Amino acid sequence: LHALSLSTGLFFSSSRLRGDSGRERERGKGRRGSCSCSTGMAKEGVEEALLLASRATDGGRDEGLGLGVRDEVKKQLWLAGPLIAGALLQNLIQMISVMYVGHLGELALAGASMASSFATVTGFSLLLGMASALDTLCGQAYGARQYHLLGVYKQRAMVILTLVSIPLAVVWFYTGEILLLFGQDPDIAAEAGTYARWMIPAIFAYGLLQCHVRFLQTQNIVFPVMASAGAAAAFHLLVCWLLVYVAGMGSKGAALSNAISYWVYVIVLAVYVRVSGSCKETWTGFSTEAFRDVLSFFRLAVPSALMVCLEMWSFELIVLLSGLLPNPKLETSVLSISLNTAAFVWMIPFGLGSAISTRVSNELGAGRPDAARLAVRVVVFLAMAEGLVMGLVLICIRYVWGHAYSDVEEVVTYVAWMMLIISVSNFFDGIQCVLSGVARGCGWQKIGAWINLGAYYIVGIPSAYLIAFVLQVGGTVHQMINK
């Protein structure tokens, strides 16, 4: 339903884009370089594609689409591959910390897991979503050859995300008290509160990190991002071990190591931007322009954040609902395994979504809507192919995958049934993921936010409650397994 809603919304929006691009070509005839990205945003609105007149003398078309289907496939895979690897390596930082803490005892593990989940919901997801506004701004500015604006947009985002991180840090400081208000176990809440407090420096680094990643990604500079993520993950293995075991800080050391590793990641990317010849046109130093037209950034950043947060929060609600089912220990454990598996597989369409966001924003910024539409057709085909292949893989390994998490036969059998559901879910989730990337590339985050609200909270969560509690199916077909 989510994928269908996105498809419908983007179809009508693309129809509007065709009309807008035709009018833009008429306005652009005879005037070259007469407007900038920021002016276009102010006049057309942030939800419109920024088809800049600086490239309109090319006729607004792509001269035979420039890139054929085969070349477009190569281009997207070349972008998506490093982005997938980089996302996996970046996620390893928090996973490694939790793994180290897991060897300290059940209480430490429960506290770290709860704190990590709380941090994702109340901090990381919000910053990730707000930084996604740069997918539109930087991507279209780069396509329009307004190179200096990329540096301005990045600085503006860095300032705003740093300011937003301050109240989020206050929330993290009182994590333990907040969890107690929601009825969590006092010991686990206290452990989670301590872990979250030591992780506070990480939230400031995370916002800056997302700004740098998108600044480079929208310029098609993806291999340095992947290499930096790998270096940060390798460094994290060492620093986490030193703080947890050598320094004897325990779970507090694991939390602090997150912050240190994120800051190392940021510094490496910042140095690359400063010294690399690839960024000499897009990064021209600090500018006071970053403090102007802040509202235009918020017009994209707020719906971008809603797109991400509404999706992430819905999965957290599902986990909470699973705890109300009969045999909640089993249901919650299996659902946790299932969501971890789904999140791991989701990294592939996530990379494709990031790639198509860059491709669409670059082509629209250059005034080539036909090339952007070709890129969309290609990425939908790639997402469907990926969904079919990964679905078959999940089905083939369903009887052995559960053993990676548990030796309890009931859990393993339950996970095998859930893998069938995940294989179908991943197919449609991949399509919606790449369509979300298209929305970001076009600047249609507001449309995406409304669709996410309807898909997850008007359809998804009520359906989960209906199936699990009213129809009494449970978490899945567990009753059939018992029979």
GROMACS .gro file of C-alpha atoms in nm, residues 9 158 340:
model
    3
    9GLY     CA    1   0.151   1.056  -0.569
  158MET     CA    2   2.556   2.215   0.967
  340ASN     CA    3   1.712  -0.684   1.215
   0.00000   0.00000   0.00000
